[in-house]
Amino acid sequence: MSATLLNAVWQGIIILVGGTFLGMVYKGLDRKLAAQMQGRIGPPLRQPFFDVVKLMVKENIVPDHAVAWLYNLMPLVSLAAVGTLLFYVPLGGFEPLLHGYGDLILVLYLLAVPSIAMVLGGFAAGSPFASVGAQRELVMMMAYEFPLAITLLSLGWYLSAAMPGVHVFSLSVLAANPLWGLVGPLGFIGLLLLFCALMIVTPAELAKIPFDIPEAETEIAGGILAEYSGRNMAMFYLADAIKMVVMGSLTVALFFPYGLSGLLGVAGAWGSVIDVIFYLVKVFVVIFFAVIVVRVAFARLKIGQAVRLFWLPITGISLLGMLLLTLDRIV
Amino acid sequence: MIFGTLIKQLFSKPATNPFPARYMPKSVTALLAKVAAGKATIHPPVPAPADLRGKIAYDREKCIGCQLCIRVCPAKVIEFLPENKKIRMYVARCTFCAQCVDACPVDALATTPNFLLADTDRFSKNLIVD
Amino acid sequence: MNNDSINLKVGQCAATTYSVPVGPVHPALKEPIRFTFNLDGERIVGVDIKPGFAHRGIEYMGMRRNLIQALYLSERICGICSISHPLAFTQAVENAAGIEVPPRAQYIRTIIGELERVHSHLLWAGVGAHELGFDTLLHLTWNVREKSMDLLEELTGNRVDYAIPIFSGVRRDVPAEKAHLAYEALDYYKGLLQQMIDAFLHDKSVEMRTRNVGALSYDLAVDLCAVGPTARASGVKKDVRQDMPYLAYADMEVKAITPEDFGTEPHGDVYDNIIVRLLEVKQSIEIIEFCLENLPSGELMSIPKVPALLATLKKASGEGLGRHEAPRGEVIHYVRLEEGIEEPAVWKVKAPTYSNLMAWVPKFLGDEIADVPIIAASIDPCMCCMDRVHMVDTVGNETTRMKEELVRLSREKTRRICG
């Protein structure tokens, strides 16, 4: 085994463990801050770790009506997909590990995999609640994937038009060339609109209130996850935690890829430390406003209302953003 | 909109009353003794009004054994002890209506604000009044 | 909407529909009942309701205890309406035995009854918010509700099961030194009411989830004999306190609250239910204030000694009806006393949920599965108040009884208990 490959494996393990740890910490923060905003004390910050440990030692029940292999496979697929995503999204201001082996389009597809895995797992569970949840998840995907795709692709297209010759759809290139500095006033407004669209898609992508429709606890008793327990449930839980980091990092990489080290004039290892801390803060800010505040400030929408919201206003906003970016390039 | 309230609550003390101890102690009485001695601290409990209808106090000397309390008790808490014409109360059954207190002609019964009655043994010393 | 589909059982429905069971244990329900929904996609095309999971035989137990013991049993029919049932029960017994209640006692009963309405409606509002997935509003509302619970604790000695009314009066006074606590709580709620209305009625996401959801037309509300806020939300001006004033309500003008008081047309939907209940909190505060200001002086009980009371009740014979506008609607207690026995010869309870149960069917039909929790909560159901019968046979087989047989059985029972 060559040294570079060994090195890459080590880095991969570090990224996986670190990303998971980070996701759990953000999840703990999410629960603590949401509780505080609701006037409660809330669980301790390390509660997600307790939860996962507890789920791991609990019995893994497969319902009698379930398609067992599909039911057991899907949590693994979900976790694998978000794990892979960690290799493609710039974390801590560094280049992604698999930089050059896949681009924004791949990220877009990988983001959809956990949802599809949940849908299949839900259908395989053979429970009416899980089936209703799975149908809802499918509809939700159809609703939010379109504005998400428009947002990501517009940014890639703009960069390819502005800087011909670079590997444009790569996330690391996008992160290295913040668009805010390249666009004119029209494009600036366009970027703002795309940013808004991405912020609204984030809670839907993560299935948080007001878009936790596929899991709606009071309506369909957890929906897709109604039948999952033990190890399988823990894997979905971890996948959810990691996905939060991925979505936060994606937003940061696309819109706020700036580091502090250059500004402070600190180079070398200390510069990296400052950048990593700054990155963690940026991801936290994104999660705070896109997930935590939103989930305590709204009631859950109905599936029809959510679809209408994404197809009309949100798609409209992202299309307008795309149009403005295009105009900015042409004019 | 609700955002103002949310931000206000984010930076203010939660409304939850914390459980007096961080974890359930092995022995409540031992913990309370420790607190009294100043060796441990607990979250101060929410004060209860003085006329709370809690555990019933029984003045054995005053009791004349008329059994009126037994007639009105809805939960059959009170047992009559015929040998010395006194009563015994099993607090685990009590519904804390305090009707016996109203019924007692000699004021041998009284309410106390004591509501810390959780126990694993329904015949424990704390839950039998005689 | 095809009404034939209401009675469809699992497996009988058309190929395009499928059935989803909700309950008896389900996060949407706070108490046990079973719905079987026939769904066409997300739309409800049929519903079957099966109650009877919380039957405890309280009437039977009460008929084997003396009246004072039964009074505390009546308090435990329901934890939330723990003053409504005793109020109706004491009135029924007082009517049957011809016992007078001093005016001060009537006012104190009214104060506690209205305080219960405040805390019950706030509890409902919080539960409703939780059913919508709006937990922040749940926590805010229940935090606010604590103030009324604290006041009740101060005035009665307990947060629930107040043990205040007794035949011939009340057991505890509202002394002058505690009145300031009550005024303090009332001021607190007066200041908060506009905030509550803003948080519930002017919130876009709450409105989206509740407007035109679970609608009950005026005609259906009248036909199905809905009571309480469920009927009033449909515009039916029906309130025991207005129609047949009792206690202190006769001394003041109580008007049934409908959505028209908020300036909107009544639809009978969940939004209107919120309007009615929030405005009733305001109304209750005004009633309590009136009672505190006009609290007559005098004794608390016309028969203060317990042995004398027991003797009076043992001598009494006759039948009496007690009605009270509970937070959920009209509660009726019927009592028949016979001379020489301490126990009630007959005790019959009609809880408000019993009248509102059938309103569920038109409310559910045509709405989405996502609306199930909030529609189920919209009538503020109380199963433990309502469940009156549970059929089992010795081997545990499930049996189905048709309407004719049930009517025959009910008549037989009525003849039996009425002699």
Coordinates of C-alpha atoms in Angstrom, one line a residue, chain B residues 1-2 5-6 9 15 47-49 51-54 68 70-74 76 95-99 102-103 111, chain C residues 65-66 68-69 72 76 134 136-137 140 143 153-154 156-158 161-163 166 171-172 178 203 306-307 310 342:
Chain B
M1 CA -44.6 37.2 15.9
I2 CA -43.0 35.0 18.5
T5 CA -40.2 36.1 23.1
L6 CA -37.8 33.5 21.8
Q9 CA -36.1 33.5 26.7
A15 CA -39.1 28.6 33.9
P47 CA -42.6 27.0 48.8
A48 CA -46.0 25.5 49.4
P49 CA -48.8 27.5 51.1
D51 CA -52.6 25.5 54.5
L52 CA -51.7 23.0 51.8
R53 CA -53.7 19.8 52.2
G54 CA -50.8 17.4 52.7
L68 CA -66.5 9.7 62.4
I70 CA -63.7 6.5 59.2
R71 CA -67.3 7.1 58.1
V72 CA -66.4 10.0 55.9
C73 CA -63.1 8.8 54.5
P74 CA -63.6 8.2 50.8
K76 CA -60.7 3.8 53.5
T95 CA -56.4 11.2 48.6
F96 CA -55.7 14.3 50.8
C97 CA -59.3 15.6 50.8
A98 CA -59.0 16.4 54.5
Q99 CA -62.6 15.5 55.1
D102 CA -63.4 18.6 59.1
A103 CA -65.3 15.7 60.6
T111 CA -53.4 19.0 57.8
Chain C
R65 CA -70.5 4.7 49.3
N66 CA -72.2 7.4 51.5
I68 CA -69.7 12.5 51.3
Q69 CA -67.4 9.7 50.1
Y72 CA -64.7 12.9 46.5
R76 CA -61.9 12.0 40.5
F134 CA -45.6 24.1 17.8
T136 CA -42.8 26.6 21.9
L137 CA -46.3 27.8 22.2
L140 CA -45.2 29.3 26.8
N143 CA -45.9 28.4 31.8
E153 CA -53.3 25.9 45.4
E154 CA -53.4 29.0 47.6
T156 CA -58.0 25.5 48.1
G157 CA -54.9 23.8 49.3
N158 CA -54.3 21.7 46.2
D161 CA -58.9 17.9 43.2
Y162 CA -59.7 21.0 45.2
A163 CA -62.1 19.4 47.6
I166 CA -69.6 20.1 50.1
R171 CA -65.2 24.0 52.9
R172 CA -62.8 26.8 52.6
K178 CA -55.8 36.0 50.1
D203 CA -49.6 33.7 13.9
V306 CA -70.5 16.6 59.5
P307 CA -72.7 14.3 61.6
L310 CA -74.8 12.9 57.2
E342 CA -76.7 6.9 53.1

